[in-house]
Amino acid sequence: MGNSFFTSPDKALQYLLEKYQVKQPGSITDDGVLEVDGKGITLLPWRMERRFIELKKIIDDNTLEDISTFRFALLTSSSTASLDDLILQELDICEWLGNSPIARIFAVFHEDNAMNAIVKLENRFSCSVECSTMLPAGAANIDRHEIIARRGVASDQVVDTHVPQSSIYTYTPNNEQCFTDVDAEIFGLSPKNIYLVRASFQVLSEPRLIDEWAMQYRRLLGLVKIARHSETDNKSSNCRGCV
Amino acid sequence: MKPLKIAVMSLTHGHTRKYYQTLKDNPKLDWVAVCAENDEVRDIFEVGDHGVPCYMSETEMFDAHPELEAVVLASANIDHLRQVEECAERSINILSMKIPTFNMAEYDRMIKVVDDAGIVCQIELEMHYNPVVHRLKKLIADGEIGKIISVQATNITLSPVWAFPWQGSPEESYGKRVPLNDASSRFRGGALCDHPHIFDLIRWLTNSDIDFVFSEIAPNIRPELEVEDMLLVNGKMKDGTIFLLDPSWSRMEERLKVPAPGWEVFPKRMEVNLTISGEKGILVADCFGPNVYHNGAPNDRYTVQYTYFDEWIGLIDEFVDCIRNNKQPQINLKWHRQTIEAMNSCYKSIASTRAEKVI
């Protein structure tokens, strides 16, 4: 199977479950939902991205010392995700990388198109979160996750660039293309589906995550709601007690 | 056109050395003199062998050069009002550093003395003469991304305080000692005071004024500083555009007394990047890139060597044009007032933990 080319997330998941002899069964529907016993399971698939795992390792291993600020951005097309989806994802990355719950948020919104937030974690890290859905349909996402500390800066963006880079670029008479493949074991799927499969595999391998992620997702929905009200309140909204 | 007789005062501002090349090269200028704040500053200046006399007092320089028509105020913020008044009395035109003062009563006094004297006072906001910003403005004016709805902008740099200590002094930078908030042992006067450009740019790009700001400080990455080095700002323009600004000193530096190669610890010592969402699309811009890169002397460390066009050429051209042809500079004291008000509102917000309206 080393050279398999997967086109179906579920086939990739079943391959992994069989290979690693995971007992808990589950399947991914055509709509991209993990189902266990006919019930949809909440996933936090971005936590499977290699770059975030490595950034987390850089934090947890104290490669950076005395962290001050996270600078996050996620720009996409409205056909890809809603603004609230983007905010939810970035707030989770704040808490997950920061190893701390969000204490307060002040956010400004332009309808359902764009949001700029300043977030404070309980551990005093500051985070800027910039989200927009104004990329044209079909455009690749633009994002950035930068961590600034007294000792060191870490980022998923190359120094002196301001858009994400790809592994391969082709320039042919047909058109220009770029490719960033991130998983050889379930090669062939898009990055989005790779993370869907990896997150599904993760919760089936560690079933305690089913409740843990569901609880975190509910908390994140609450945080998005709080962010939406902060401008009306004219102050940074307290997130303590948001469960 | 007769070359403008010009001098530089104090020589303590971080941008001072950026003027030297233009002062020598621009045929519209006749660089007559400088005066230094102290012996140390004079010694650093004289190493450059610029061929102009260096005086140790402003009065001495003015008396020795009654032909002077203009000066660059390259001094600490706390000295600006006194120097503006002195220049106005002598009908000498002024190119002021980017923060005239944070004290709005002083600011209004500056407007009055400049108006009464009938001199030109241009504020140094060099981004206006940056070719990437020119293109940015054109793309927006041409409707490439439609009406702007959101702007995110960075003006992040290393900290200049080791070479220019007044920038770490609350009194000399902000004008007085004001705690950032009740819980903080730090004071107003740090990174925010160094970075007005993005506040100014969002006003230019949107043709609107700032309605309100919200700001938070983050833990300092230089805990030994008395002033803030990390902060974030968001808010809304009067036309509804939302924004997010980062004016931090978030790029670490070697603590050099005189800026020189090897200053950077982070490979890129300065960035002004913008992400602008419009109703028809998104524009991302790096105002100082791409560049060239090396890992050579002195530290064998991967380093961005900037390639950007000298913005001081356009800045000086405008200054001379305004003086010779009785024009008002784009960035004059009255225009710039709301930018300074917005920065003051950031400090108020840090203290109040609320969004603050900008007057």
Coordinates of C-alpha atoms in Angstrom, one line a residue:
Chain A
M1 CA 0.0 0.0 0.0
G2 CA 3.1 2.2 0.2
N3 CA 2.4 3.8 -3.2
S4 CA -1.4 4.0 -2.9
F5 CA -3.2 7.1 -4.1
F6 CA -6.2 7.8 -2.0
T7 CA -9.2 9.7 -3.4
S8 CA -11.7 8.9 -0.7
P9 CA -11.2 10.1 2.9
D10 CA -13.1 7.1 4.2
K11 CA -11.0 4.6 2.3
A12 CA -7.9 6.3 3.8
L13 CA -9.4 6.1 7.3
Q14 CA -10.3 2.4 6.9
Y15 CA -6.7 1.7 5.7
L16 CA -5.2 3.4 8.8
L17 CA -7.7 1.7 11.2
E18 CA -6.8 -1.7 9.8
K19 CA -3.1 -1.1 9.6
Y20 CA -2.8 0.1 13.2
Q21 CA -5.4 -2.4 14.4
V22 CA -7.7 0.3 16.0
K23 CA -10.6 -1.4 17.6
Q24 CA -13.1 1.5 17.6
P25 CA -14.9 1.5 14.2
G26 CA -16.0 4.6 12.5
S27 CA -16.5 6.0 9.0
I28 CA -16.3 9.3 7.2
T29 CA -19.5 10.2 5.2
D30 CA -19.5 11.8 1.8
D31 CA -20.2 15.1 3.6
G32 CA -16.9 14.8 5.5
V33 CA -18.4 13.9 8.8
L34 CA -16.9 11.2 11.1
E35 CA -19.7 8.8 12.3
V36 CA -19.4 6.4 15.1
D37 CA -22.5 4.2 15.7
G38 CA -24.4 6.4 13.3
K39 CA -23.6 9.5 15.4
G40 CA -21.6 12.5 14.0
I41 CA -18.4 13.2 16.0
T42 CA -17.0 16.7 16.4
L43 CA -13.4 17.1 15.2
L44 CA -10.8 19.7 15.6
P45 CA -8.9 18.7 12.4
W46 CA -6.5 21.7 12.3
R47 CA -4.8 20.2 15.4
M48 CA -3.5 17.5 13.0
E49 CA -1.6 19.9 10.8
R50 CA 2.1 19.2 11.0
R51 CA 3.0 22.8 11.2
F52 CA 0.8 23.4 14.2
I53 CA 2.1 20.3 15.9
E54 CA 5.7 21.5 15.4
L55 CA 4.8 25.0 16.6
K56 CA 3.3 23.4 19.7
K57 CA 6.4 21.4 20.2
I58 CA 8.5 24.5 20.0
I59 CA 6.4 26.1 22.7
D60 CA 6.1 23.0 25.0
D61 CA 9.8 22.2 24.7
N62 CA 10.7 25.8 25.7
T63 CA 12.6 26.4 22.4
L64 CA 11.0 29.8 22.8
E65 CA 11.3 31.4 26.2
D66 CA 8.9 33.9 27.8
I67 CA 6.2 34.0 25.1
S68 CA 4.5 37.4 24.7
T69 CA 2.3 37.4 21.6
F70 CA 0.7 35.2 19.0
R71 CA -0.1 36.8 15.6
F72 CA -2.7 34.7 13.7
A73 CA -4.4 35.3 10.4
L74 CA -6.7 33.2 8.2
L75 CA -8.1 34.5 5.0
T76 CA -10.3 32.4 2.8
S77 CA -13.3 32.5 0.4
S78 CA -16.8 32.6 1.7
S79 CA -17.4 29.5 -0.4
T80 CA -14.9 27.6 1.7
A81 CA -15.9 28.5 5.2
S82 CA -18.0 31.0 7.2
L83 CA -16.4 33.8 9.1
D84 CA -17.5 32.1 12.4
D85 CA -15.8 28.8 11.3
L86 CA -12.5 30.7 10.8
I87 CA -12.7 32.5 14.1
L88 CA -13.6 29.3 15.9
Q89 CA -10.5 27.5 14.4
E90 CA -8.1 30.4 15.2
L91 CA -9.4 30.7 18.8
D92 CA -8.9 27.0 19.3
I93 CA -5.3 27.3 18.0
C94 CA -4.7 30.2 20.5
E95 CA -5.8 28.1 23.4
W96 CA -4.2 24.9 22.3
L97 CA -0.8 26.3 21.4
G98 CA -1.0 28.7 24.4
N99 CA -1.9 25.9 26.8
S100 CA -4.3 28.3 28.4
P101 CA -7.9 29.3 28.2
I102 CA -8.9 32.6 26.7
A103 CA -9.5 35.2 29.4
R104 CA -11.0 38.0 27.3
I105 CA -11.6 39.2 23.7
F106 CA -12.3 42.5 21.9
A107 CA -13.3 42.1 18.3
V108 CA -14.4 44.3 15.5
F109 CA -16.5 42.9 12.7
H110 CA -17.5 43.9 9.2
E111 CA -20.7 42.0 8.8
D112 CA -19.9 38.3 8.1
N113 CA -16.9 39.2 5.9
A114 CA -14.1 40.2 8.2
M115 CA -13.1 40.3 11.9
N116 CA -10.1 41.6 13.8
A117 CA -9.7 40.5 17.4
I118 CA -7.3 41.1 20.3
V119 CA -7.4 38.1 22.6
K120 CA -5.8 37.7 26.0
L121 CA -5.1 34.3 27.5
E122 CA -5.3 33.5 31.2
N123 CA -1.5 33.1 31.1
R124 CA -1.2 36.7 29.9
F125 CA -0.2 35.9 26.3
S126 CA -1.7 38.4 23.8
C127 CA -3.0 37.2 20.5
S128 CA -4.1 39.1 17.4
V129 CA -6.6 37.2 15.2
E130 CA -7.4 38.4 11.8
C131 CA -10.1 36.6 9.7
S132 CA -11.6 37.4 6.3
T133 CA -13.7 35.6 3.8
M134 CA -13.1 38.0 1.0
L135 CA -10.8 35.9 -1.1
P136 CA -12.4 35.0 -4.4
A137 CA -13.9 31.5 -4.8
G138 CA -11.2 29.0 -5.7
A139 CA -8.3 30.9 -4.2
A140 CA -6.0 29.1 -1.8
N141 CA -6.2 30.2 1.8
I142 CA -3.8 32.7 3.1
D143 CA -2.8 32.3 6.7
R144 CA 0.0 33.0 9.2
H145 CA 0.7 31.8 12.7
E146 CA 3.6 33.6 14.4
I147 CA 4.7 33.3 18.0
I148 CA 6.8 36.1 19.5
A149 CA 8.8 35.5 22.7
R150 CA 11.6 37.2 24.6
R151 CA 13.8 34.4 23.3
G152 CA 12.9 33.6 19.7
V153 CA 10.2 33.9 17.2
A154 CA 8.5 30.9 15.5
S155 CA 6.2 31.1 12.5
D156 CA 4.7 29.0 9.8
Q157 CA 5.6 31.7 7.3
V158 CA 9.0 32.1 5.7
V159 CA 10.9 35.2 6.8
D160 CA 10.5 38.1 4.3
T161 CA 7.4 36.6 2.7
H162 CA 3.8 37.5 3.3
V163 CA 1.9 34.7 1.6
P164 CA 2.2 30.9 2.2
Q165 CA 4.7 29.0 0.1
S166 CA 4.2 25.7 -1.7
S167 CA 6.5 22.6 -2.1
I168 CA 6.1 22.4 -5.9
Y169 CA 5.3 25.0 -8.5
T170 CA 4.8 24.0 -12.2
Y171 CA 4.9 26.5 -15.0
T172 CA 3.5 25.0 -18.2
P173 CA 1.6 26.2 -21.3
N174 CA -1.6 25.0 -19.6
N175 CA -1.3 27.1 -16.4
E176 CA 0.6 27.6 -13.3
Q177 CA 0.1 25.1 -10.5
C178 CA 1.4 24.5 -7.0
F179 CA 1.3 21.5 -4.8
T180 CA 1.9 21.0 -1.1
D181 CA 1.6 17.3 -0.1
V182 CA 1.8 16.7 3.6
D183 CA 1.2 13.0 4.1
A184 CA 2.8 10.1 2.2
E185 CA 0.9 7.4 4.1
I186 CA -2.5 8.5 2.8
F187 CA -1.1 10.3 -0.2
G188 CA -3.4 11.8 -2.8
L189 CA -6.0 13.5 -0.6
S190 CA -6.2 17.3 -0.4
P191 CA -4.7 18.8 2.8
K192 CA -8.2 19.5 4.1
N193 CA -9.2 15.8 3.7
I194 CA -5.8 14.6 5.1
Y195 CA -6.5 16.5 8.3
L196 CA -10.1 15.2 8.4
V197 CA -8.8 11.6 8.1
R198 CA -6.0 12.2 10.6
A199 CA -8.4 13.8 13.2
S200 CA -10.9 10.9 12.7
F201 CA -8.1 8.4 13.2
Q202 CA -6.9 10.3 16.3
V203 CA -10.3 10.2 18.0
L204 CA -10.9 6.6 17.1
S205 CA -7.5 5.7 18.5
E206 CA -8.1 7.7 21.7
P207 CA -11.9 7.6 22.3
R208 CA -11.6 10.0 25.3
L209 CA -11.1 12.7 22.7
I210 CA -14.6 12.3 21.5
D211 CA -16.0 14.0 24.6
E212 CA -13.0 16.3 25.1
W213 CA -13.2 17.8 21.6
A214 CA -17.0 18.0 21.7
M215 CA -16.7 20.0 24.9
Q216 CA -14.0 22.2 23.5
Y217 CA -16.1 22.8 20.4
R218 CA -19.1 24.0 22.5
R219 CA -16.7 26.3 24.4
L220 CA -15.4 27.7 21.1
L221 CA -19.0 28.4 19.9
G222 CA -19.5 30.4 23.1
L223 CA -16.2 32.3 22.6
V224 CA -17.3 33.3 19.0
K225 CA -20.6 34.6 20.4
I226 CA -18.7 36.6 23.1
A227 CA -16.4 38.0 20.4
R228 CA -19.4 39.1 18.4
H229 CA -20.8 41.0 21.4
S230 CA -17.6 42.7 22.5
E231 CA -17.9 45.7 20.2
T232 CA -21.4 46.4 21.5
D233 CA -20.1 46.2 25.0
N234 CA -17.4 48.6 24.1
K235 CA -14.8 46.6 26.1
S236 CA -12.8 43.4 26.1
S237 CA -15.4 40.7 27.0
N238 CA -14.6 38.4 29.9
C239 CA -14.5 34.8 28.7
R240 CA -14.1 33.2 32.1
G241 CA -16.8 30.7 32.8
C242 CA -17.4 30.0 29.1
V243 CA -17.7 26.2 29.0
Chain B
M1 CA 16.0 76.9 -8.2
K2 CA 18.2 78.2 -5.4
P3 CA 19.4 75.4 -3.2
L4 CA 17.8 75.4 0.2
K5 CA 20.2 76.1 3.1
I6 CA 19.4 73.4 5.6
A7 CA 20.8 72.1 8.9
V8 CA 20.1 69.2 11.2
M9 CA 19.3 69.7 14.9
S10 CA 20.3 67.5 17.8
L11 CA 21.2 64.3 15.8
T12 CA 19.6 62.1 18.4
H13 CA 16.7 60.6 16.4
G14 CA 17.0 57.2 14.9
H15 CA 16.3 58.5 11.4
T16 CA 19.0 61.1 11.5
R17 CA 21.6 59.1 9.6
K18 CA 19.0 58.4 6.8
Y19 CA 19.2 62.1 5.9
Y20 CA 22.9 62.2 5.3
Q21 CA 22.9 60.8 1.8
T22 CA 20.0 62.9 0.6
L23 CA 21.5 66.0 2.2
K24 CA 24.6 65.5 0.2
D25 CA 23.1 64.2 -3.1
N26 CA 20.1 66.4 -3.6
P27 CA 21.0 69.4 -5.8
K28 CA 18.1 71.3 -4.3
L29 CA 19.8 71.4 -0.9
D30 CA 22.8 73.1 0.5
W31 CA 23.7 71.3 3.8
V32 CA 25.1 74.0 5.9
A33 CA 25.5 72.7 9.5
V34 CA 24.4 70.4 12.2
C35 CA 24.2 70.8 16.0
A36 CA 24.8 67.9 18.3
E37 CA 22.9 67.2 21.5
N38 CA 26.1 66.2 23.4
D39 CA 29.8 65.2 22.9
E40 CA 29.0 61.5 22.3
V41 CA 26.6 62.3 19.5
R42 CA 29.1 64.8 18.0
D43 CA 31.8 62.1 18.0
I44 CA 29.6 59.6 16.2
F45 CA 28.7 62.2 13.6
E46 CA 32.2 63.2 13.0
V47 CA 33.3 59.6 12.3
G48 CA 31.2 60.0 9.1
D49 CA 33.4 62.8 7.8
H50 CA 30.4 64.7 6.3
G51 CA 32.3 67.9 5.7
V52 CA 29.8 70.2 7.5
P53 CA 30.4 72.0 10.8
C54 CA 29.0 70.5 14.0
Y55 CA 28.0 72.9 16.7
M56 CA 27.3 72.1 20.3
S57 CA 24.4 74.5 20.7
E58 CA 21.4 75.5 18.6
T59 CA 21.9 79.2 19.3
E60 CA 25.6 79.0 18.3
M61 CA 24.6 77.3 15.0
F62 CA 21.8 79.8 14.2
D63 CA 24.1 82.7 15.0
A64 CA 26.9 81.4 12.8
H65 CA 24.5 80.7 9.9
P66 CA 21.9 83.4 9.5
E67 CA 21.4 82.2 5.9
L68 CA 19.7 79.0 7.2
E69 CA 16.2 78.5 5.7
A70 CA 15.3 75.1 7.0
V71 CA 16.1 72.5 9.6
V72 CA 15.5 68.9 10.3
L73 CA 14.4 68.4 13.9
A74 CA 16.2 65.2 14.6
S75 CA 15.7 65.3 18.4
A76 CA 13.8 63.6 21.2
N77 CA 10.1 64.3 21.3
I78 CA 10.4 66.3 24.5
D79 CA 12.6 68.9 22.7
H80 CA 10.2 69.5 19.8
L81 CA 8.1 72.3 21.1
R82 CA 11.0 74.4 22.2
Q83 CA 12.8 73.8 18.9
V84 CA 9.7 74.6 16.9
E85 CA 9.3 77.9 18.8
E86 CA 12.9 78.8 18.2
C87 CA 12.7 78.1 14.5
A88 CA 9.4 79.9 14.1
E89 CA 11.0 83.0 15.8
R90 CA 13.7 82.9 13.2
S91 CA 11.3 82.1 10.3
I92 CA 13.1 78.8 9.7
N93 CA 11.1 76.1 8.0
I94 CA 10.8 72.7 9.8
L95 CA 11.0 69.1 8.8
S96 CA 9.8 67.5 12.1
M97 CA 10.3 63.9 13.2
K98 CA 7.1 61.8 13.1
I99 CA 5.9 62.7 16.6
P100 CA 5.7 66.4 17.2
T101 CA 4.4 65.9 20.7
F102 CA 1.8 63.7 22.5
N103 CA 0.7 66.7 24.6
M104 CA -2.2 68.1 22.7
A105 CA -2.0 71.6 24.3
E106 CA 1.7 71.7 23.1
Y107 CA 0.6 70.3 19.7
D108 CA -1.9 73.2 19.3
R109 CA 0.7 75.7 20.4
M110 CA 3.0 74.3 17.6
I111 CA 0.2 74.7 15.0
K112 CA -0.2 78.4 16.2
V113 CA 3.4 79.3 16.1
V114 CA 3.9 77.7 12.7
D115 CA 0.8 79.5 11.3
D116 CA 1.8 82.8 12.9
A117 CA 5.3 82.6 11.5
G118 CA 4.1 81.6 8.0
I119 CA 6.7 78.8 7.8
V120 CA 6.4 75.2 6.4
C121 CA 6.3 72.4 9.0
Q122 CA 6.3 69.0 7.3
I123 CA 6.0 65.8 9.4
E124 CA 8.4 63.0 8.5
L125 CA 6.2 60.1 7.5
E126 CA 8.4 58.5 4.9
M127 CA 6.0 55.7 3.9
H128 CA 4.3 58.2 1.7
Y129 CA 7.3 58.2 -0.6
N130 CA 7.6 54.4 -0.7
P131 CA 7.0 52.9 -4.2
V132 CA 5.0 49.9 -2.8
V133 CA 2.7 52.3 -1.1
H134 CA 2.3 54.3 -4.3
R135 CA 1.3 51.1 -6.1
L136 CA -1.0 50.2 -3.2
K137 CA -2.8 53.5 -3.4
K138 CA -3.2 53.2 -7.1
L139 CA -4.6 49.7 -7.0
I140 CA -7.1 50.9 -4.4
A141 CA -8.0 54.0 -6.3
D142 CA -8.5 52.0 -9.4
G143 CA -11.0 49.8 -7.6
E144 CA -9.0 46.6 -7.8
I145 CA -10.4 45.2 -4.5
G146 CA -13.5 47.4 -4.3
K147 CA -14.4 49.4 -1.2
I148 CA -12.1 48.6 1.7
I149 CA -13.7 46.8 4.6
S150 CA -10.8 45.7 6.7
V151 CA -7.1 46.6 7.1
Q152 CA -4.5 44.7 9.0
A153 CA -1.1 46.4 9.2
T154 CA 2.2 45.8 10.9
N155 CA 4.8 48.3 11.7
I156 CA 7.2 46.1 13.6
T157 CA 10.8 46.7 14.2
L158 CA 13.7 46.1 16.5
S159 CA 14.0 48.4 19.5
P160 CA 16.2 51.5 18.9
V161 CA 16.6 52.2 22.6
W162 CA 20.1 51.0 23.0
A163 CA 21.4 53.4 20.3
F164 CA 18.8 56.2 21.0
P165 CA 18.2 56.0 24.8
W166 CA 15.5 58.7 24.8
Q167 CA 13.2 56.3 23.1
G168 CA 13.1 54.2 26.2
S169 CA 12.6 57.2 28.5
P170 CA 8.9 57.9 29.3
E171 CA 9.6 61.6 29.8
E172 CA 11.7 62.2 26.7
S173 CA 9.5 60.0 24.4
Y174 CA 6.0 60.5 25.7
G175 CA 6.6 63.8 27.5
K176 CA 5.9 62.7 31.0
R177 CA 5.8 59.6 33.2
V178 CA 2.4 58.0 32.9
P179 CA 1.9 54.4 34.1
L180 CA 0.4 52.2 31.3
N181 CA -2.3 51.0 33.7
D182 CA -2.9 50.4 37.4
A183 CA -1.4 46.9 37.2
S184 CA 1.7 47.8 35.2
S185 CA 5.1 48.9 36.4
R186 CA 5.8 50.2 32.9
F187 CA 5.1 53.7 31.4
R188 CA 3.8 55.2 28.2
G189 CA 6.5 56.1 25.7
G190 CA 7.7 52.9 24.0
A191 CA 7.0 51.0 20.7
L192 CA 3.7 52.8 20.2
C193 CA 5.4 56.2 20.2
D194 CA 7.8 54.9 17.5
H195 CA 5.2 53.7 15.0
P196 CA 2.7 56.3 13.8
H197 CA 2.9 55.2 10.2
I198 CA 0.2 52.6 10.1
F199 CA -2.3 54.9 12.0
D200 CA -1.5 57.5 9.3
L201 CA -1.7 55.0 6.4
I202 CA -5.2 53.7 7.3
R203 CA -6.4 57.3 7.2
W204 CA -4.9 57.8 3.8
L205 CA -6.1 54.5 2.3
T206 CA -9.7 54.8 3.5
N207 CA -10.0 58.6 3.2
S208 CA -11.6 58.4 6.6
D209 CA -10.8 59.2 10.2
I210 CA -10.4 56.8 13.1
D211 CA -13.6 56.4 15.1
F212 CA -12.4 54.3 18.0
V213 CA -9.5 52.2 19.1
F214 CA -9.0 49.3 21.5
S215 CA -5.5 48.4 22.7
E216 CA -3.8 45.8 24.9
I217 CA -0.2 45.6 26.0
A218 CA 1.5 42.1 26.0
P219 CA 4.3 41.0 28.2
N220 CA 7.5 42.9 27.3
I221 CA 10.1 40.8 25.5
R222 CA 12.6 43.3 26.9
P223 CA 11.6 43.2 30.6
E224 CA 14.3 45.7 31.6
L225 CA 12.6 48.5 29.6
E226 CA 10.5 51.0 31.5
V227 CA 8.2 51.4 28.4
E228 CA 6.0 49.1 26.4
D229 CA 7.5 47.0 23.6
M230 CA 4.7 44.7 22.7
L231 CA 1.1 45.9 22.0
L232 CA -1.8 45.4 19.7
V233 CA -4.5 47.8 18.5
N234 CA -7.8 47.2 16.8
G235 CA -10.8 49.5 16.1
K236 CA -13.0 51.0 13.4
M237 CA -12.8 53.9 11.0
K238 CA -15.7 56.4 10.7
D239 CA -16.6 54.8 7.4
G240 CA -17.0 51.4 9.1
T241 CA -13.7 49.9 8.0
I242 CA -12.3 47.6 10.7
F243 CA -8.6 47.5 11.4
L244 CA -5.9 45.6 13.4
L245 CA -2.5 47.2 13.9
D246 CA 0.7 45.8 15.4
P247 CA 3.1 48.6 16.2
S248 CA 5.4 46.5 18.4
W249 CA 9.2 46.3 18.8
S250 CA 8.8 42.6 18.2
R251 CA 12.1 42.0 16.4
M252 CA 15.0 41.4 18.8
E253 CA 18.3 43.3 18.3
E254 CA 21.9 43.3 19.5
R255 CA 22.3 46.1 21.9
L256 CA 24.6 48.3 19.7
K257 CA 25.4 51.9 20.7
V258 CA 25.6 52.8 17.0
P259 CA 23.4 51.0 14.4
A260 CA 25.6 48.9 12.2
P261 CA 25.7 45.5 10.4
G262 CA 24.9 42.8 12.9
W263 CA 22.2 44.8 14.6
E264 CA 19.6 42.1 13.9
V265 CA 18.9 39.0 16.0
F266 CA 15.7 38.2 14.1
P267 CA 16.7 38.1 10.4
K268 CA 14.4 41.0 9.4
R269 CA 14.7 44.0 11.5
M270 CA 11.7 46.0 10.3
E271 CA 8.5 45.3 8.4
V272 CA 5.5 47.2 7.2
N273 CA 3.0 44.7 5.8
L274 CA -0.6 45.2 5.0
T275 CA -3.5 42.9 4.4
I276 CA -6.5 44.7 3.0
S277 CA -9.9 43.1 2.5
G278 CA -12.2 44.8 0.0
E279 CA -15.6 44.1 -1.2
K280 CA -14.1 42.5 -4.4
G281 CA -11.0 40.8 -3.0
I282 CA -7.9 40.9 -0.8
L283 CA -4.6 42.7 -1.3
V284 CA -1.5 41.7 0.7
A285 CA 1.6 44.0 0.6
D286 CA 5.1 44.0 2.0
C287 CA 6.3 47.6 1.7
F288 CA 9.9 46.6 2.2
G289 CA 10.4 43.4 0.3
P290 CA 11.5 41.3 -1.4
N291 CA 15.2 41.8 -0.5
V292 CA 18.6 40.1 -0.6
Y293 CA 19.9 37.8 2.1
H294 CA 23.2 36.7 3.6
N295 CA 24.7 34.9 6.5
G296 CA 28.1 36.6 6.5
A297 CA 29.9 39.1 8.8
P298 CA 29.7 40.1 11.6
N299 CA 27.6 37.3 13.2
D300 CA 27.2 34.6 10.4
R301 CA 23.5 34.9 11.0
Y302 CA 20.9 34.7 8.3
T303 CA 20.0 38.4 7.7
V304 CA 17.7 40.3 5.4
Q305 CA 19.6 43.1 3.6
Y306 CA 17.1 45.7 2.5
T307 CA 16.8 46.8 -1.1
Y308 CA 14.1 49.4 -0.8
F309 CA 14.1 52.7 -2.5
D310 CA 15.4 55.7 -0.5
E311 CA 12.2 57.3 0.7
W312 CA 14.0 60.4 1.9
I313 CA 14.4 61.5 -1.7
G314 CA 10.7 62.1 -2.2
L315 CA 10.3 63.4 1.3
I316 CA 13.0 66.1 0.8
D317 CA 11.7 66.9 -2.7
E318 CA 8.3 67.7 -1.3
F319 CA 9.7 69.8 1.6
V320 CA 11.8 71.9 -0.8
D321 CA 8.8 72.3 -3.2
C322 CA 6.6 73.4 -0.4
I323 CA 9.0 76.0 0.8
R324 CA 9.9 77.4 -2.6
N325 CA 6.4 77.4 -4.0
N326 CA 4.4 78.2 -0.8
K327 CA 2.6 74.9 -0.6
Q328 CA 1.3 73.0 2.3
P329 CA 2.9 69.5 2.8
Q330 CA 0.7 66.5 2.6
I331 CA 1.6 65.6 6.2
N332 CA 1.3 68.9 8.0
L333 CA 0.6 69.5 11.7
K334 CA -3.1 69.9 11.2
W335 CA -3.5 66.7 9.2
H336 CA -1.3 64.7 11.5
R337 CA -3.2 65.8 14.7
Q338 CA -5.8 63.0 14.4
T339 CA -3.1 60.4 14.1
I340 CA -1.5 61.6 17.4
E341 CA -5.0 61.7 19.0
A342 CA -5.5 58.1 17.9
M343 CA -2.2 57.0 19.5
N344 CA -3.1 58.8 22.7
S345 CA -6.5 57.0 22.6
C346 CA -4.6 53.7 22.5
Y347 CA -2.8 54.6 25.7
K348 CA -6.2 55.6 27.2
S349 CA -7.6 52.2 26.1
I350 CA -4.7 50.3 27.7
A351 CA -5.5 52.1 30.9
S352 CA -9.2 51.8 30.8
T353 CA -9.5 48.3 29.2
R354 CA -12.3 49.8 27.0
A355 CA -12.5 50.9 23.4
E356 CA -11.8 54.7 23.3
K357 CA -13.3 57.2 20.9
V358 CA -10.8 59.3 18.9
I359 CA -11.6 63.0 18.9

